[in-house]
Amino acid sequence: MLRLIIADDEKLIRDGLQQLPWSSIGIQLVGNVENGLEALRVIESQKPHILLTDIKMPGMDGFRLLELARKINPGIKGIILTGYSDFSYAQRAIALPVLDYILKPCDSGEVLRTVQQAAKLVLEDQRFQEDHTAHLQLQAEDQLRAVLLGHSDALQHEGIFEMNMAERYFVVLLADCSTGALPAEEAAAGLQATLAAGGPAAPWLLPLDSASFALVCHGPEEAAPRAEAAAFCGAPLAPLAAGGLRVGMSCCVRGPGQLHTAYIQAQKALSMLFSKPRRVFYTYAECAGSAGASSPGG
């Protein structure tokens, strides 16, 4: 449900608004207060989507309340409910702007319809934000995929990284389910669930084709992405490996400019698994015959 707060210094008005069937229009009333200061405390704690406020109240008028509320929640929708019809008030309401300016006395139907309209706008804003975020995510994935595959220079896409990556370390894992019984959709879902459990520092997951995925581990020190990759290729990999998922791992590289090199290394490690049917995980270090290399999944 979307959340609504009411601010009005007239108890009779507050009591009447309290009785309206808010839940029937998908609204949860999270505050019904008599002044702006109380309203701000509720806005800070409850983050309401809609503010229905009087103009004249002790301590702070409704216009100032809405200005401060928007500093806390820029997307909050404001509705003025007042007994003042002076044009100067209407001008201020337009300038803020507010969604609507309802004059007292008013009937409950008008209030409910206006709040419903505000709720509709809130939902439209949320859908737009979700679509925009999803678009940016897909764009970032496309750019990172291009860097991995060597189709684009990492320096052209610095914006895809949420932090300064020039000094960070990377390990690339390539996961493939083309030779097993595990459907690609289940492999993707399993990888997503495993990575989600790792929190914000989890590897980035990029689908490459219908049966293969790249996982990019990263960290500020060389040991961090190595540990992250090894942790993933231990117990979390076992259920997916039972269905035929195989993983090749690169060496650790420094800076996004080396991601394509790491991708090639992971490819070589993955290709070795086709001649090792009892292995589910292989490292480029093993391919190169590096001393001391080990396989957490072997």
mmCIF file of C-alpha atoms in Angstrom:
data_model
loop_
_atom_site.group_PDB
_atom_site.id
_atom_site.type_symbol
_atom_site.label_atom_id
_atom_site.label_comp_id
_atom_site.label_asym_id
_atom_site.label_seq_id
_atom_site.Cartn_x
_atom_site.Cartn_y
_atom_site.Cartn_z
ATOM 1 C CA MET A 1 0.000 0.000 0.000
ATOM 2 C CA LEU A 2 1.021 3.588 -0.562
ATOM 3 C CA ARG A 3 1.434 5.685 2.574
ATOM 4 C CA LEU A 4 -0.444 8.909 3.401
ATOM 5 C CA ILE A 5 0.081 11.506 6.121
ATOM 6 C CA ILE A 6 -2.462 14.168 7.118
ATOM 7 C CA ALA A 7 -1.516 17.442 8.824
ATOM 8 C CA ASP A 8 -4.323 19.724 10.044
ATOM 9 C CA ASP A 9 -4.725 21.681 13.278
ATOM 10 C CA GLU A 10 -8.523 21.232 13.341
ATOM 11 C CA LYS A 11 -9.383 18.125 15.336
ATOM 12 C CA LEU A 12 -12.803 17.851 13.710
ATOM 13 C CA ILE A 13 -11.182 17.699 10.260
ATOM 14 C CA ARG A 14 -8.578 15.165 11.391
ATOM 15 C CA ASP A 15 -11.223 12.948 12.965
ATOM 16 C CA GLY A 16 -13.325 13.056 9.811
ATOM 17 C CA LEU A 17 -10.385 12.209 7.557
ATOM 18 C CA GLN A 18 -9.351 9.412 9.912
ATOM 19 C CA GLN A 19 -12.666 7.670 9.256
ATOM 20 C CA LEU A 20 -12.388 7.605 5.466
ATOM 21 C CA PRO A 21 -11.992 4.129 3.890
ATOM 22 C CA TRP A 22 -8.340 4.586 2.932
ATOM 23 C CA SER A 23 -7.550 0.881 2.622
ATOM 24 C CA SER A 24 -10.289 0.490 0.006
ATOM 25 C CA ILE A 25 -8.258 2.671 -2.376
ATOM 26 C CA GLY A 26 -4.906 1.078 -1.520
ATOM 27 C CA ILE A 27 -3.791 3.726 0.975
ATOM 28 C CA GLN A 28 -2.298 3.267 4.444
ATOM 29 C CA LEU A 29 -2.724 6.241 6.780
ATOM 30 C CA VAL A 30 0.593 6.445 8.657
ATOM 31 C CA GLY A 31 0.086 9.794 10.383
ATOM 32 C CA ASN A 32 -2.713 12.201 11.320
ATOM 33 C CA VAL A 33 -1.097 15.124 13.127
ATOM 34 C CA GLU A 34 -1.955 18.670 14.162
ATOM 35 C CA ASN A 35 1.131 20.609 13.059
ATOM 36 C CA GLY A 36 4.047 20.644 10.654
ATOM 37 C CA LEU A 37 6.746 19.691 13.160
ATOM 38 C CA GLU A 38 4.918 16.499 14.083
ATOM 39 C CA ALA A 39 4.343 15.831 10.398
ATOM 40 C CA LEU A 40 8.065 16.101 9.631
ATOM 41 C CA ARG A 41 8.888 13.529 12.297
ATOM 42 C CA VAL A 42 6.414 11.104 10.737
ATOM 43 C CA ILE A 43 7.705 11.855 7.233
ATOM 44 C CA GLU A 44 11.275 11.097 8.315
ATOM 45 C CA SER A 45 10.315 7.795 9.941
ATOM 46 C CA GLN A 46 7.517 6.516 7.688
ATOM 47 C CA LYS A 47 8.509 7.981 4.290
ATOM 48 C CA PRO A 48 4.911 8.582 3.116
ATOM 49 C CA HIS A 49 4.181 8.942 -0.587
ATOM 50 C CA ILE A 50 1.390 11.533 -0.189
ATOM 51 C CA LEU A 51 1.002 14.566 2.089
ATOM 52 C CA LEU A 52 -2.472 16.046 2.676
ATOM 53 C CA THR A 53 -1.964 19.281 4.591
ATOM 54 C CA ASP A 54 -3.726 22.381 5.830
ATOM 55 C CA ILE A 55 -2.062 25.763 5.205
ATOM 56 C CA LYS A 56 -2.436 27.608 8.517
ATOM 57 C CA MET A 57 -1.018 25.548 11.388
ATOM 58 C CA PRO A 58 0.953 26.403 14.553
ATOM 59 C CA GLY A 59 4.721 26.591 14.119
ATOM 60 C CA MET A 60 4.897 25.916 10.395
ATOM 61 C CA ASP A 61 2.489 26.445 7.523
ATOM 62 C CA GLY A 62 1.612 23.782 4.986
ATOM 63 C CA PHE A 63 3.720 25.317 2.224
ATOM 64 C CA ARG A 64 6.888 25.220 4.326
ATOM 65 C CA LEU A 65 6.005 21.699 5.442
ATOM 66 C CA LEU A 66 5.779 20.533 1.839
ATOM 67 C CA GLU A 67 9.104 22.196 0.965
ATOM 68 C CA LEU A 68 10.848 20.402 3.842
ATOM 69 C CA ALA A 69 9.032 17.138 3.113
ATOM 70 C CA ARG A 70 10.429 17.177 -0.428
ATOM 71 C CA LYS A 71 13.952 17.475 0.937
ATOM 72 C CA ILE A 72 13.317 14.204 2.763
ATOM 73 C CA ASN A 73 11.378 12.560 -0.065
ATOM 74 C CA PRO A 74 11.626 14.434 -3.390
ATOM 75 C CA GLY A 75 8.845 12.335 -4.899
ATOM 76 C CA ILE A 76 6.190 13.043 -2.265
ATOM 77 C CA LYS A 77 2.890 14.298 -3.700
ATOM 78 C CA GLY A 78 1.379 17.315 -1.945
ATOM 79 C CA ILE A 79 -2.315 18.148 -1.621
ATOM 80 C CA ILE A 80 -3.512 21.342 0.073
ATOM 81 C CA LEU A 81 -6.726 21.132 2.115
ATOM 82 C CA THR A 82 -7.678 24.577 3.415
ATOM 83 C CA GLY A 83 -10.430 27.022 4.188
ATOM 84 C CA TYR A 84 -8.500 29.912 2.589
ATOM 85 C CA SER A 85 -9.547 30.803 -0.948
ATOM 86 C CA ASP A 86 -7.257 33.843 -1.245
ATOM 87 C CA PHE A 87 -5.593 33.883 -4.682
ATOM 88 C CA SER A 88 -2.138 34.442 -3.161
ATOM 89 C CA TYR A 89 -2.383 31.030 -1.504
ATOM 90 C CA ALA A 90 -3.366 29.428 -4.786
ATOM 91 C CA GLN A 91 -0.381 31.111 -6.454
ATOM 92 C CA ARG A 92 1.997 29.648 -3.880
ATOM 93 C CA ALA A 93 0.409 26.235 -4.333
ATOM 94 C CA ILE A 94 0.946 26.445 -8.099
ATOM 95 C CA ALA A 95 4.554 27.555 -7.620
ATOM 96 C CA LEU A 96 5.491 24.669 -5.316
ATOM 97 C CA PRO A 97 3.740 22.864 -7.119
ATOM 98 C CA VAL A 98 1.039 20.895 -5.350
ATOM 99 C CA LEU A 99 -1.102 18.249 -6.971
ATOM 100 C CA ASP A 100 -4.401 19.854 -5.948
ATOM 101 C CA TYR A 101 -5.897 22.620 -3.809
ATOM 102 C CA ILE A 102 -9.073 21.519 -2.014
ATOM 103 C CA LEU A 103 -11.239 24.116 -0.293
ATOM 104 C CA LYS A 104 -13.016 23.364 2.968
ATOM 105 C CA PRO A 105 -15.716 22.386 3.488
ATOM 106 C CA CYS A 106 -15.363 19.475 1.093
ATOM 107 C CA ASP A 107 -16.979 16.085 0.785
ATOM 108 C CA SER A 108 -15.186 12.824 1.417
ATOM 109 C CA GLY A 109 -15.576 11.746 -2.196
ATOM 110 C CA GLU A 110 -13.523 14.692 -3.430
ATOM 111 C CA VAL A 111 -10.744 13.962 -0.940
ATOM 112 C CA LEU A 112 -10.642 10.268 -1.850
ATOM 113 C CA ARG A 113 -10.611 11.002 -5.580
ATOM 114 C CA THR A 114 -7.769 13.491 -5.190
ATOM 115 C CA VAL A 115 -5.685 11.095 -3.102
ATOM 116 C CA GLN A 116 -6.366 8.350 -5.649
ATOM 117 C CA GLN A 117 -5.044 10.634 -8.376
ATOM 118 C CA ALA A 118 -1.927 11.280 -6.295
ATOM 119 C CA ALA A 119 -1.487 7.536 -5.784
ATOM 120 C CA LYS A 120 -1.736 6.968 -9.531
ATOM 121 C CA LEU A 121 1.062 9.481 -10.126
ATOM 122 C CA VAL A 122 3.225 7.858 -7.434
ATOM 123 C CA LEU A 123 2.830 4.451 -9.091
ATOM 124 C CA GLU A 124 3.653 5.925 -12.497
ATOM 125 C CA ASP A 125 6.816 7.469 -11.026
ATOM 126 C CA GLN A 126 7.789 4.135 -9.483
ATOM 127 C CA ARG A 127 7.280 2.260 -12.747
ATOM 128 C CA PHE A 128 9.335 4.836 -14.614
ATOM 129 C CA GLN A 129 12.144 4.556 -12.067
ATOM 130 C CA GLU A 130 12.094 0.757 -12.245
ATOM 131 C CA ASP A 131 12.177 0.829 -16.051
ATOM 132 C CA HIS A 132 14.980 3.393 -16.022
ATOM 133 C CA THR A 133 17.019 1.371 -13.528
ATOM 134 C CA ALA A 134 16.509 -1.813 -15.553
ATOM 135 C CA HIS A 135 17.573 0.009 -18.725
ATOM 136 C CA LEU A 136 20.742 1.304 -17.074
ATOM 137 C CA GLN A 137 21.500 -2.187 -15.760
ATOM 138 C CA LEU A 138 21.144 -3.731 -19.217
ATOM 139 C CA GLN A 139 23.254 -0.964 -20.721
ATOM 140 C CA ALA A 140 25.990 -1.529 -18.135
ATOM 141 C CA GLU A 141 25.893 -5.291 -18.768
ATOM 142 C CA ASP A 142 26.208 -4.757 -22.524
ATOM 143 C CA GLN A 143 29.183 -2.455 -22.049
ATOM 144 C CA LEU A 144 30.925 -4.761 -19.582
ATOM 145 C CA ARG A 145 30.294 -7.729 -21.874
ATOM 146 C CA ALA A 146 31.894 -5.792 -24.744
ATOM 147 C CA VAL A 147 34.963 -5.115 -22.580
ATOM 148 C CA LEU A 148 35.232 -8.779 -21.561
ATOM 149 C CA LEU A 149 34.945 -10.038 -25.129
ATOM 150 C CA GLY A 150 37.496 -7.516 -26.382
ATOM 151 C CA HIS A 151 34.998 -5.635 -28.533
ATOM 152 C CA SER A 152 35.532 -2.379 -26.677
ATOM 153 C CA ASP A 153 38.191 -0.584 -24.650
ATOM 154 C CA ALA A 154 37.479 -0.446 -20.909
ATOM 155 C CA LEU A 155 38.483 3.223 -20.833
ATOM 156 C CA GLN A 156 35.505 4.045 -23.075
ATOM 157 C CA HIS A 157 33.102 2.722 -20.444
ATOM 158 C CA GLU A 158 34.400 4.046 -17.135
ATOM 159 C CA GLY A 159 30.843 5.032 -16.228
ATOM 160 C CA ILE A 160 29.717 1.407 -15.902
ATOM 161 C CA PHE A 161 31.838 0.948 -12.804
ATOM 162 C CA GLU A 162 30.304 2.287 -9.593
ATOM 163 C CA MET A 163 33.701 3.044 -8.086
ATOM 164 C CA ASN A 164 37.218 3.830 -9.229
ATOM 165 C CA MET A 165 38.276 0.505 -10.720
ATOM 166 C CA ALA A 166 41.691 1.487 -12.069
ATOM 167 C CA GLU A 167 43.462 0.111 -8.999
ATOM 168 C CA ARG A 168 41.144 -2.826 -8.317
ATOM 169 C CA TYR A 169 41.810 -6.500 -8.979
ATOM 170 C CA PHE A 170 39.655 -8.882 -10.998
ATOM 171 C CA VAL A 171 39.140 -12.613 -11.466
ATOM 172 C CA VAL A 172 36.875 -13.856 -14.262
ATOM 173 C CA LEU A 173 34.928 -17.111 -13.988
ATOM 174 C CA LEU A 174 33.277 -18.661 -17.038
ATOM 175 C CA ALA A 175 30.384 -21.007 -16.262
ATOM 176 C CA ASP A 176 29.023 -23.351 -18.931
ATOM 177 C CA CYS A 177 26.089 -25.786 -18.810
ATOM 178 C CA SER A 178 25.999 -26.831 -22.483
ATOM 179 C CA THR A 179 27.175 -30.417 -21.889
ATOM 180 C CA GLY A 180 25.014 -31.285 -18.860
ATOM 181 C CA ALA A 181 21.380 -31.827 -18.001
ATOM 182 C CA LEU A 182 21.018 -28.475 -16.245
ATOM 183 C CA PRO A 183 18.745 -26.106 -18.244
ATOM 184 C CA ALA A 184 20.246 -22.674 -18.829
ATOM 185 C CA GLU A 185 17.322 -20.991 -17.035
ATOM 186 C CA GLU A 186 17.952 -23.061 -13.910
ATOM 187 C CA ALA A 187 21.674 -22.392 -14.134
ATOM 188 C CA ALA A 188 21.043 -18.640 -14.357
ATOM 189 C CA ALA A 189 18.576 -18.735 -11.452
ATOM 190 C CA GLY A 190 20.990 -20.782 -9.352
ATOM 191 C CA LEU A 191 23.868 -18.431 -10.072
ATOM 192 C CA GLN A 192 21.717 -15.395 -9.272
ATOM 193 C CA ALA A 193 20.575 -16.889 -5.962
ATOM 194 C CA THR A 194 24.120 -17.822 -4.998
ATOM 195 C CA LEU A 195 25.424 -14.363 -5.821
ATOM 196 C CA ALA A 196 22.545 -12.587 -4.058
ATOM 197 C CA ALA A 197 23.504 -14.385 -0.851
ATOM 198 C CA GLY A 198 26.937 -12.794 -1.124
ATOM 199 C CA GLY A 199 25.613 -9.245 -0.708
ATOM 200 C CA PRO A 200 26.814 -6.075 -2.477
ATOM 201 C CA ALA A 201 30.355 -7.410 -2.949
ATOM 202 C CA ALA A 202 29.159 -10.458 -4.897
ATOM 203 C CA PRO A 203 30.559 -11.037 -8.411
ATOM 204 C CA TRP A 204 28.882 -9.444 -11.397
ATOM 205 C CA LEU A 205 26.936 -11.990 -13.461
ATOM 206 C CA LEU A 206 26.759 -11.581 -17.247
ATOM 207 C CA PRO A 207 24.943 -13.984 -19.590
ATOM 208 C CA LEU A 208 27.138 -14.586 -22.648
ATOM 209 C CA ASP A 209 24.914 -16.906 -24.675
ATOM 210 C CA SER A 210 22.143 -19.429 -24.069
ATOM 211 C CA ALA A 211 24.345 -21.752 -22.016
ATOM 212 C CA SER A 212 27.284 -19.758 -20.643
ATOM 213 C CA PHE A 213 27.839 -16.978 -18.148
ATOM 214 C CA ALA A 214 30.695 -14.783 -16.984
ATOM 215 C CA LEU A 215 31.178 -13.935 -13.333
ATOM 216 C CA VAL A 216 33.507 -11.044 -12.560
ATOM 217 C CA CYS A 217 34.941 -11.031 -9.036
ATOM 218 C CA HIS A 218 36.562 -7.796 -7.889
ATOM 219 C CA GLY A 219 38.251 -6.296 -4.863
ATOM 220 C CA PRO A 220 40.666 -3.571 -3.710
ATOM 221 C CA GLU A 221 43.436 -6.079 -2.982
ATOM 222 C CA GLU A 222 44.675 -9.057 -4.959
ATOM 223 C CA ALA A 223 43.546 -11.589 -2.362
ATOM 224 C CA ALA A 224 39.922 -10.379 -2.329
ATOM 225 C CA PRO A 225 38.700 -11.508 -5.783
ATOM 226 C CA ARG A 226 40.688 -14.741 -5.475
ATOM 227 C CA ALA A 227 38.975 -15.553 -2.181
ATOM 228 C CA GLU A 228 35.600 -14.556 -3.628
ATOM 229 C CA ALA A 229 36.085 -16.838 -6.643
ATOM 230 C CA ALA A 230 37.326 -19.738 -4.514
ATOM 231 C CA ALA A 231 34.393 -19.348 -2.115
ATOM 232 C CA PHE A 232 31.916 -19.445 -4.983
ATOM 233 C CA CYS A 233 33.565 -22.501 -6.528
ATOM 234 C CA GLY A 234 33.381 -24.440 -3.272
ATOM 235 C CA ALA A 235 30.096 -25.459 -1.650
ATOM 236 C CA PRO A 236 27.843 -23.009 -3.596
ATOM 237 C CA LEU A 237 28.899 -24.569 -6.907
ATOM 238 C CA ALA A 238 28.161 -28.165 -5.886
ATOM 239 C CA PRO A 239 24.381 -28.253 -6.600
ATOM 240 C CA LEU A 240 24.870 -26.638 -10.005
ATOM 241 C CA ALA A 241 27.869 -28.824 -10.822
ATOM 242 C CA ALA A 242 25.728 -31.900 -10.170
ATOM 243 C CA GLY A 243 23.542 -30.772 -13.072
ATOM 244 C CA GLY A 244 26.482 -30.333 -15.400
ATOM 245 C CA LEU A 245 27.703 -26.776 -14.788
ATOM 246 C CA ARG A 246 31.448 -26.387 -15.369
ATOM 247 C CA VAL A 247 33.593 -23.394 -14.418
ATOM 248 C CA GLY A 248 36.934 -22.074 -15.650
ATOM 249 C CA MET A 249 38.803 -19.432 -13.656
ATOM 250 C CA SER A 250 41.324 -16.804 -14.748
ATOM 251 C CA CYS A 251 44.345 -15.559 -12.870
ATOM 252 C CA CYS A 252 43.977 -12.319 -10.937
ATOM 253 C CA VAL A 253 44.474 -9.182 -13.048
ATOM 254 C CA ARG A 254 44.721 -5.524 -12.133
ATOM 255 C CA GLY A 255 42.492 -2.844 -13.639
ATOM 256 C CA PRO A 256 39.518 -3.149 -16.025
ATOM 257 C CA GLY A 257 41.872 -2.867 -18.994
ATOM 258 C CA GLN A 258 42.962 -6.453 -18.280
ATOM 259 C CA LEU A 259 39.462 -7.931 -18.183
ATOM 260 C CA HIS A 260 39.682 -9.274 -21.730
ATOM 261 C CA THR A 261 42.956 -11.013 -20.871
ATOM 262 C CA ALA A 262 41.280 -12.587 -17.844
ATOM 263 C CA TYR A 263 38.360 -13.679 -20.023
ATOM 264 C CA ILE A 264 40.730 -15.458 -22.442
ATOM 265 C CA GLN A 265 42.420 -17.189 -19.510
ATOM 266 C CA ALA A 266 39.075 -18.373 -18.126
ATOM 267 C CA GLN A 267 38.141 -19.640 -21.601
ATOM 268 C CA LYS A 268 41.299 -21.750 -21.766
ATOM 269 C CA ALA A 269 40.672 -23.150 -18.294
ATOM 270 C CA LEU A 270 37.080 -24.010 -19.207
ATOM 271 C CA SER A 271 38.141 -25.747 -22.419
ATOM 272 C CA MET A 272 40.410 -28.059 -20.405
ATOM 273 C CA LEU A 273 37.396 -29.414 -18.516
ATOM 274 C CA PHE A 274 36.029 -31.124 -21.616
ATOM 275 C CA SER A 275 38.963 -33.551 -21.402
ATOM 276 C CA LYS A 276 38.558 -34.000 -17.638
ATOM 277 C CA PRO A 277 35.081 -35.482 -17.097
ATOM 278 C CA ARG A 278 35.506 -35.835 -13.334
ATOM 279 C CA ARG A 279 36.421 -32.197 -12.838
ATOM 280 C CA VAL A 280 33.902 -29.359 -12.496
ATOM 281 C CA PHE A 281 36.348 -26.510 -11.926
ATOM 282 C CA TYR A 282 39.683 -25.642 -13.493
ATOM 283 C CA THR A 283 42.039 -22.676 -13.254
ATOM 284 C CA TYR A 284 44.220 -20.994 -15.832
ATOM 285 C CA ALA A 285 47.118 -21.398 -13.412
ATOM 286 C CA GLU A 286 46.707 -25.170 -13.761
ATOM 287 C CA CYS A 287 46.648 -24.837 -17.539
ATOM 288 C CA ALA A 288 49.890 -22.910 -17.417
ATOM 289 C CA GLY A 289 51.387 -25.420 -15.005
ATOM 290 C CA SER A 290 51.865 -22.873 -12.221
ATOM 291 C CA ALA A 291 53.284 -24.365 -9.071
ATOM 292 C CA GLY A 292 50.974 -24.521 -6.096
ATOM 293 C CA ALA A 293 47.776 -24.005 -8.090
ATOM 294 C CA SER A 294 44.826 -25.885 -6.684
ATOM 295 C CA SER A 295 41.214 -26.492 -7.555
ATOM 296 C CA PRO A 296 38.635 -25.904 -4.813
ATOM 297 C CA GLY A 297 36.077 -27.866 -6.800
ATOM 298 C CA GLY A 298 38.339 -30.693 -7.937
#
